[in-house]
GROMACS .gro file of C-alpha atoms in nm:
model
  322
    1MET     CA    1   0.340   2.447  -2.210
    2PHE     CA    2   0.584   2.762  -2.409
    3ALA     CA    3   0.329   3.044  -2.505
    4ASP     CA    4   0.420   3.067  -2.870
    5THR     CA    5   0.215   2.705  -2.942
    6LYS     CA    6   0.520   2.671  -3.137
    7ARG     CA    7   0.570   2.263  -3.177
    8SER     CA    8   0.813   2.110  -3.006
    9ILE     CA    9   0.997   1.810  -2.876
   10VAL     CA   10   1.314   1.734  -2.645
   11VAL     CA   11   1.553   1.518  -2.731
   12PRO     CA   12   1.832   1.377  -2.505
   13ASP     CA   13   2.143   1.288  -2.574
   14GLY     CA   14   2.412   1.105  -2.520
   15PHE     CA   15   2.508   0.827  -2.474
   16LEU     CA   16   2.804   0.588  -2.250
   17VAL     CA   17   2.974   0.466  -2.571
   18PRO     CA   18   3.325   0.592  -2.667
   19GLY     CA   19   3.256   0.909  -2.844
   20LYS     CA   20   2.939   0.998  -2.762
   21ALA     CA   21   2.995   1.052  -2.369
   22ASN     CA   22   2.922   1.411  -2.352
   23GLY     CA   23   2.561   1.478  -2.416
   24GLY     CA   24   2.280   1.795  -2.403
   25VAL     CA   25   1.920   1.842  -2.372
   26TYR     CA   26   1.775   2.017  -2.706
   27LEU     CA   27   1.507   2.112  -2.836
   28VAL     CA   28   1.360   2.053  -3.199
   29THR     CA   29   1.068   2.340  -3.332
   30MET     CA   30   0.876   2.151  -3.619
   31ASP     CA   31   0.649   2.335  -3.895
   32ASN     CA   32   0.303   2.438  -3.834
   33ASN     CA   33   0.148   2.246  -4.112
   34ASP     CA   34   0.454   1.977  -4.173
   35VAL     CA   35   0.602   1.786  -3.865
   36THR     CA   36   0.885   1.632  -4.111
   37LYS     CA   37   1.015   1.947  -4.135
   38ALA     CA   38   1.264   2.126  -3.853
   39THR     CA   39   1.240   2.490  -3.795
   40LYS     CA   40   1.556   2.520  -3.518
   41ARG     CA   41   1.729   2.429  -3.305
   42GLN     CA   42   1.806   2.510  -2.955
   43THR     CA   43   2.013   2.361  -2.606
   44MET     CA   44   1.856   2.372  -2.315
   45ALA     CA   45   2.188   2.191  -2.181
   46SER     CA   46   2.513   2.079  -2.325
   47ASN     CA   47   2.838   1.889  -2.093
   48LYS     CA   48   3.158   1.905  -2.210
   49LYS     CA   49   3.238   1.661  -1.920
   50GLY     CA   50   3.094   1.347  -2.008
   51TYR     CA   51   2.778   1.434  -1.935
   52PHE     CA   52   2.452   1.249  -2.130
   53TYR     CA   53   2.071   1.223  -2.052
   54HIS     CA   54   1.841   0.934  -2.136
   55MET     CA   55   1.472   1.110  -2.058
   56GLY     CA   56   1.328   1.377  -1.863
   57TYR     CA   57   0.937   1.554  -1.813
   58TRP     CA   58   0.775   1.838  -1.782
   59VAL     CA   59   0.713   1.989  -1.433
   60ASP     CA   60   0.672   2.290  -1.325
   61MET     CA   61   0.867   2.296  -1.042
   62ASN     CA   62   0.871   2.656  -0.878
   63GLY     CA   63   0.536   2.752  -0.950
   64ASP     CA   64   0.586   3.015  -1.175
   65GLY     CA   65   0.330   2.848  -1.424
   66ARG     CA   66   0.583   2.775  -1.682
   67LYS     CA   67   0.674   2.415  -1.680
   68ASP     CA   68   1.043   2.319  -1.648
   69PHE     CA   69   1.216   2.047  -1.789
   70ILE     CA   70   1.318   1.742  -1.522
   71THR     CA   71   1.585   1.493  -1.642
   72ALA     CA   72   1.873   1.325  -1.395
   73LYS     CA   73   2.218   1.270  -1.645
   74SER     CA   74   2.548   1.015  -1.570
   75ASN     CA   75   2.922   1.023  -1.627
   76MET     CA   76   2.893   0.664  -1.592
   77LYS     CA   77   3.026   0.683  -1.246
   78PRO     CA   78   2.889   0.601  -0.921
   79ASN     CA   79   2.709   0.864  -0.704
   80GLN     CA   80   2.792   1.138  -0.944
   81GLY     CA   81   2.486   1.095  -1.149
   82LYS     CA   82   2.270   1.423  -1.054
   83LEU     CA   83   1.843   1.498  -1.084
   84VAL     CA   84   1.834   1.870  -1.206
   85TRP     CA   85   1.613   2.081  -1.329
   86TYR     CA   86   1.570   2.376  -1.635
   87GLU     CA   87   1.418   2.651  -1.559
   88HIS     CA   88   1.208   2.786  -1.893
   89PRO     CA   89   1.227   3.054  -1.984
   90VAL     CA   90   1.035   3.330  -1.952
   91GLY     CA   91   1.000   3.401  -2.315
   92GLY     CA   92   1.011   3.009  -2.423
   93LEU     CA   93   1.122   2.897  -2.752
   94SER     CA   94   1.093   3.276  -2.837
   95SER     CA   95   1.353   3.361  -2.588
   96THR     CA   96   1.744   3.323  -2.636
   97ASP     CA   97   1.767   3.337  -2.230
   98PRO     CA   98   1.942   3.069  -2.126
   99TRP     CA   99   1.743   2.744  -1.895
  100ILE     CA  100   1.907   2.760  -1.612
  101GLU     CA  101   2.069   2.430  -1.496
  102HIS     CA  102   1.902   2.366  -1.088
  103VAL     CA  103   2.059   2.063  -0.898
  104ILE     CA  104   1.822   1.847  -0.696
  105THR     CA  105   2.035   1.569  -0.537
  106THR     CA  106   2.357   1.344  -0.672
  107GLY     CA  107   2.258   0.996  -0.701
  108PRO     CA  108   1.963   0.935  -0.999
  109ASP     CA  109   2.152   0.889  -1.328
  110VAL     CA  110   1.978   0.621  -1.591
  111GLY     CA  111   1.581   0.591  -1.516
  112PHE     CA  112   1.287   0.792  -1.378
  113THR     CA  113   0.958   0.804  -1.290
  114THR     CA  114   0.744   1.183  -1.126
  115THR     CA  115   0.437   1.165  -0.991
  116THR     CA  116   0.244   1.468  -0.730
  117ASP     CA  117  -0.043   1.235  -0.629
  118LEU     CA  118   0.181   1.107  -0.289
  119PHE     CA  119   0.239   1.388  -0.137
  120LYS     CA  120   0.084   1.733  -0.093
  121LYS     CA  121   0.330   2.002  -0.292
  122GLU     CA  122   0.581   1.798  -0.344
  123LEU     CA  123   0.720   1.610  -0.675
  124THR     CA  124   0.793   1.256  -0.601
  125VAL     CA  125   1.096   1.128  -0.829
  126PHE     CA  126   1.156   0.714  -0.801
  127ALA     CA  127   1.507   0.677  -0.933
  128SER     CA  128   1.677   0.336  -1.080
  129GLU     CA  129   2.035   0.390  -1.006
  130PHE     CA  130   2.163   0.200  -1.253
  131PHE     CA  131   2.557   0.250  -1.223
  132ASN     CA  132   2.489   0.251  -0.816
  133GLN     CA  133   2.315  -0.027  -0.845
  134LYS     CA  134   1.960   0.117  -0.612
  135VAL     CA  135   1.653   0.230  -0.669
  136VAL     CA  136   1.587   0.521  -0.490
  137MET     CA  137   1.294   0.737  -0.388
  138TYR     CA  138   1.274   1.127  -0.334
  139ARG     CA  139   1.139   1.417  -0.275
  140VAL     CA  140   1.114   1.747  -0.401
  141SER     CA  141   0.952   2.078  -0.334
  142LEU     CA  142   0.732   2.252  -0.581
  143LYS     CA  143   0.768   2.543  -0.406
  144ASP     CA  144   1.183   2.592  -0.490
  145GLY     CA  145   1.220   2.316  -0.687
  146THR     CA  146   1.508   2.098  -0.359
  147LEU     CA  147   1.490   1.842  -0.210
  148ILE     CA  148   1.255   1.712   0.111
  149GLY     CA  149   1.394   1.590   0.389
  150SER     CA  150   1.651   1.219   0.307
  151PRO     CA  151   1.531   1.003   0.022
  152VAL     CA  152   1.402   0.589   0.127
  153VAL     CA  153   1.618   0.348  -0.017
  154ILE     CA  154   1.371   0.107  -0.188
  155ASP     CA  155   1.639  -0.137  -0.294
  156ASP     CA  156   2.051  -0.176  -0.236
  157SER     CA  157   2.098  -0.492  -0.204
  158THR     CA  158   1.909  -0.751  -0.439
  159ILE     CA  159   1.797  -0.510  -0.778
  160LEU     CA  160   2.199  -0.458  -0.922
  161GLU     CA  161   2.201  -0.278  -1.228
  162ALA     CA  162   1.814  -0.059  -1.182
  163TYR     CA  163   1.766   0.040  -1.544
  164SER     CA  164   1.348   0.170  -1.561
  165VAL     CA  165   1.085   0.212  -1.361
  166ALA     CA  166   0.716   0.319  -1.379
  167ILE     CA  167   0.407   0.342  -1.137
  168VAL     CA  168   0.160   0.084  -1.225
  169ASN     CA  169  -0.137  -0.087  -1.108
  170LEU     CA  170  -0.074  -0.471  -1.233
  171ASP     CA  171  -0.344  -0.673  -1.095
  172ASN     CA  172  -0.658  -0.363  -1.160
  173THR     CA  173  -0.677  -0.313  -0.765
  174LYS     CA  174  -0.654  -0.022  -0.553
  175GLU     CA  175  -0.271  -0.172  -0.521
  176LYS     CA  176   0.039   0.022  -0.683
  177GLN     CA  177   0.376  -0.122  -0.760
  178LEU     CA  178   0.663  -0.011  -0.920
  179LEU     CA  179   0.757  -0.186  -1.239
  180ILE     CA  180   1.132  -0.244  -1.272
  181ASN     CA  181   1.361  -0.443  -1.487
  182ASN     CA  182   1.777  -0.456  -1.407
  183HIS     CA  183   1.997  -0.511  -1.713
  184GLU     CA  184   2.298  -0.738  -1.669
  185LYS     CA  185   2.482  -0.932  -1.811
  186ASP     CA  186   2.422  -1.219  -1.611
  187ASP     CA  187   2.091  -1.466  -1.734
  188LYS     CA  188   2.094  -1.571  -1.371
  189THR     CA  189   2.021  -1.233  -1.274
  190ASN     CA  190   1.813  -1.099  -1.464
  191GLY     CA  191   1.451  -1.045  -1.435
  192VAL     CA  192   1.185  -0.776  -1.416
  193PHE     CA  193   1.014  -0.703  -1.034
  194ALA     CA  194   0.763  -0.529  -0.897
  195TYR     CA  195   0.751  -0.363  -0.574
  196THR     CA  196   0.471  -0.296  -0.396
  197PHE     CA  197   0.364   0.018  -0.234
  198PRO     CA  198   0.343  -0.009   0.133
  199LYS     CA  199   0.130   0.126   0.340
  200ASN     CA  200   0.391   0.423   0.505
  201LEU     CA  201   0.615   0.517   0.219
  202MET     CA  202   0.926   0.625   0.438
  203THR     CA  203   0.955   0.339   0.754
  204ASP     CA  204   0.771   0.044   0.568
  205LYS     CA  205   0.962  -0.213   0.362
  206TRP     CA  206   0.857  -0.236   0.005
  207VAL     CA  207   0.805  -0.603  -0.081
  208LYS     CA  208   0.991  -0.722  -0.432
  209THR     CA  209   0.819  -1.014  -0.659
  210THR     CA  210   0.950  -1.104  -0.969
  211LEU     CA  211   0.800  -1.107  -1.250
  212ALA     CA  212   0.991  -1.272  -1.471
  213SER     CA  213   1.358  -1.392  -1.508
  214ASN     CA  214   1.596  -1.513  -1.677
  215PHE     CA  215   1.678  -1.354  -1.961
  216LYS     CA  216   1.914  -1.560  -2.166
  217ASN     CA  217   2.182  -1.292  -2.315
  218LYS     CA  218   2.260  -1.325  -2.720
  219PHE     CA  219   2.668  -1.389  -2.741
  220SER     CA  220   2.827  -1.064  -2.892
  221LEU     CA  221   3.222  -1.042  -2.962
  222LEU     CA  222   3.334  -0.706  -2.867
  223VAL     CA  223   3.092  -0.561  -2.586
  224PRO     CA  224   2.876  -0.787  -2.334
  225ASN     CA  225   2.499  -0.815  -2.470
  226MET     CA  226   2.236  -0.689  -2.140
  227ALA     CA  227   1.898  -0.773  -2.091
  228PRO     CA  228   1.633  -0.687  -2.028
  229GLY     CA  229   1.544  -0.407  -2.197
  230PHE     CA  230   1.241  -0.164  -2.128
  231PRO     CA  231   0.829  -0.356  -1.924
  232TYR     CA  232   0.517  -0.196  -2.035
  233THR     CA  233   0.221  -0.251  -1.892
  234PHE     CA  234   0.001  -0.296  -2.238
  235TRP     CA  235  -0.351  -0.375  -2.305
  236PRO     CA  236  -0.407  -0.549  -2.650
  237LYS     CA  237  -0.745  -0.397  -2.674
  238VAL     CA  238  -0.783  -0.062  -2.569
  239SER     CA  239  -1.072  -0.012  -2.374
  240ASP     CA  240  -0.895  -0.250  -2.145
  241GLU     CA  241  -0.666   0.008  -2.095
  242GLY     CA  242  -0.655   0.099  -1.664
  243LYS     CA  243  -1.036  -0.160  -1.605
  244LYS     CA  244  -0.860  -0.554  -1.635
  245PRO     CA  245  -0.514  -0.661  -1.518
  246ALA     CA  246  -0.233  -0.545  -1.745
  247HIS     CA  247   0.000  -0.727  -1.976
  248ILE     CA  248   0.372  -0.678  -2.047
  249LEU     CA  249   0.566  -0.622  -2.314
  250VAL     CA  250   0.937  -0.644  -2.254
  251ALA     CA  251   1.198  -0.554  -2.554
  252GLY     CA  252   1.476  -0.739  -2.442
  253ASP     CA  253   1.747  -0.578  -2.574
  254GLY     CA  254   2.042  -0.817  -2.535
  255ASP     CA  255   1.837  -1.126  -2.557
  256TYR     CA  256   1.747  -1.015  -2.946
  257SER     CA  257   1.364  -1.076  -2.887
  258ALA     CA  258   1.042  -0.971  -2.736
  259HIS     CA  259   0.890  -1.086  -2.511
  260ILE     CA  260   0.515  -1.084  -2.380
  261MET     CA  261   0.366  -1.208  -1.981
  262THR     CA  262  -0.006  -1.227  -1.939
  263HIS     CA  263  -0.131  -1.173  -1.658
  264THR     CA  264  -0.179  -1.495  -1.477
  265GLY     CA  265  -0.315  -1.438  -1.082
  266LYS     CA  266  -0.209  -1.141  -0.835
  267LEU     CA  267   0.141  -1.067  -0.913
  268ALA     CA  268   0.198  -1.394  -1.093
  269TYR     CA  269   0.214  -1.391  -1.476
  270ASP     CA  270   0.314  -1.679  -1.782
  271ARG     CA  271   0.599  -1.547  -2.000
  272ASP     CA  272   0.609  -1.610  -2.426
  273LEU     CA  273   0.826  -1.540  -2.692
  274ILE     CA  274   0.687  -1.261  -2.911
  275LYS     CA  275   0.992  -1.379  -3.154
  276ASP     CA  276   1.354  -1.364  -3.160
  277PHE     CA  277   1.475  -1.051  -3.393
  278GLY     CA  278   1.829  -1.166  -3.402
  279GLY     CA  279   1.896  -0.841  -3.295
  280THR     CA  280   1.852  -0.553  -3.032
  281VAL     CA  281   1.567  -0.485  -2.939
  282GLY     CA  282   1.584  -0.203  -2.713
  283ALA     CA  283   1.232   0.007  -2.685
  284ILE     CA  284   0.818  -0.143  -2.804
  285THR     CA  285   0.522   0.040  -2.898
  286TRP     CA  286   0.171   0.004  -2.950
  287ALA     CA  287  -0.156   0.229  -3.122
  288ASP     CA  288  -0.402   0.167  -3.293
  289ILE     CA  289  -0.397   0.252  -3.634
  290ASP     CA  290  -0.663   0.091  -3.842
  291ASN     CA  291  -0.912   0.194  -3.562
  292ASP     CA  292  -1.015  -0.087  -3.486
  293GLY     CA  293  -1.056  -0.153  -3.085
  294TRP     CA  294  -0.712  -0.355  -3.125
  295ASN     CA  295  -0.386  -0.243  -3.098
  296GLU     CA  296  -0.077  -0.268  -3.351
  297VAL     CA  297   0.294  -0.321  -3.146
  298PHE     CA  298   0.534  -0.153  -3.324
  299ILE     CA  299   0.911  -0.317  -3.253
  300PRO     CA  300   1.194  -0.228  -3.385
  301ASN     CA  301   1.527  -0.471  -3.494
  302TYR     CA  302   1.802  -0.150  -3.378
  303ASP     CA  303   2.113  -0.418  -3.560
  304LYS     CA  304   1.898  -0.486  -3.880
  305SER     CA  305   1.771  -0.126  -3.906
  306TYR     CA  306   1.317  -0.192  -3.985
  307VAL     CA  307   1.049  -0.155  -3.749
  308GLU     CA  308   0.803  -0.534  -3.824
  309ILE     CA  309   0.417  -0.469  -3.680
  310PHE     CA  310   0.268  -0.708  -3.539
  311LYS     CA  311  -0.166  -0.739  -3.500
  312VAL     CA  312  -0.423  -0.807  -3.227
  313SER     CA  313  -0.762  -0.870  -3.295
  314ALA     CA  314  -1.023  -1.069  -3.148
  315LYS     CA  315  -1.062  -1.333  -3.327
  316THR     CA  316  -0.627  -1.399  -3.228
  317ALA     CA  317  -0.707  -1.348  -2.885
  318ALA     CA  318  -0.490  -1.175  -2.822
  319VAL     CA  319  -0.216  -1.350  -3.072
  320PHE     CA  320   0.018  -1.182  -3.218
  321LEU     CA  321   0.022  -1.230  -3.594
  322GLN     CA  322   0.201  -0.969  -3.840
   0.00000   0.00000   0.00000
């Protein structure tokens, strides 16, 4: 990615809580021999007007051979989020030149995903617009990073506060879906959903299927909890990935729990509780750290400041063991 091949990570920053809304995007360079040591921090973007960032992707947006950073920023106000990209300077990490911001469109604010597989020489962006309560598809030129045509609104009536979005193949067939959750205070309206790709992405209806719902938010005196958090496609056995229908892991966030959903039929799942942690579960990750062919799952408890590891094995038939 960078011509000087330095180890680095990108950090989108800021959040909606008071005092944290002025966010930025930072590049942190690490020591090539010890990744626990940071050697440099550079500012790609910073905002003083209440905009903050959640995520982003490295994509060459203008065909110059250097990967740029596409992200969304939000100030918590409907229709004021922005999909932007920051232009990679010629010198990369060694450059003192600024990363110039290019605004693609207004709308995207929290979660989005991208693909180059759908339209030739274009980047397709699927945005779950939390503050706009929409899911929208955008087409972006990879010649100059500008918007192509009009956006396609996938859902602006039932999704409510859309949170995350991923392109998936849940049934392990030719049919793809968008895996989306909303993030709600009301248990009766929250859930995890699949939107099936239509034949014509521009004109046909995206059919919505509810995969799970009614995640029980825990009571909070000061700030109301919201659930669920992020869903992830997951294969307990490493070699099954892409060969069998996926399980879905769910970070429950405001329900203080983690869940696993098991495929039972065409876009159909049973949901089981992994554990009620008694604290916010905002994200989940996994890896086969003991190289036995089965993933270990890492689940953090934000409020209690620890991470628990759950082991999956053939003997337990994908039952979680701490």
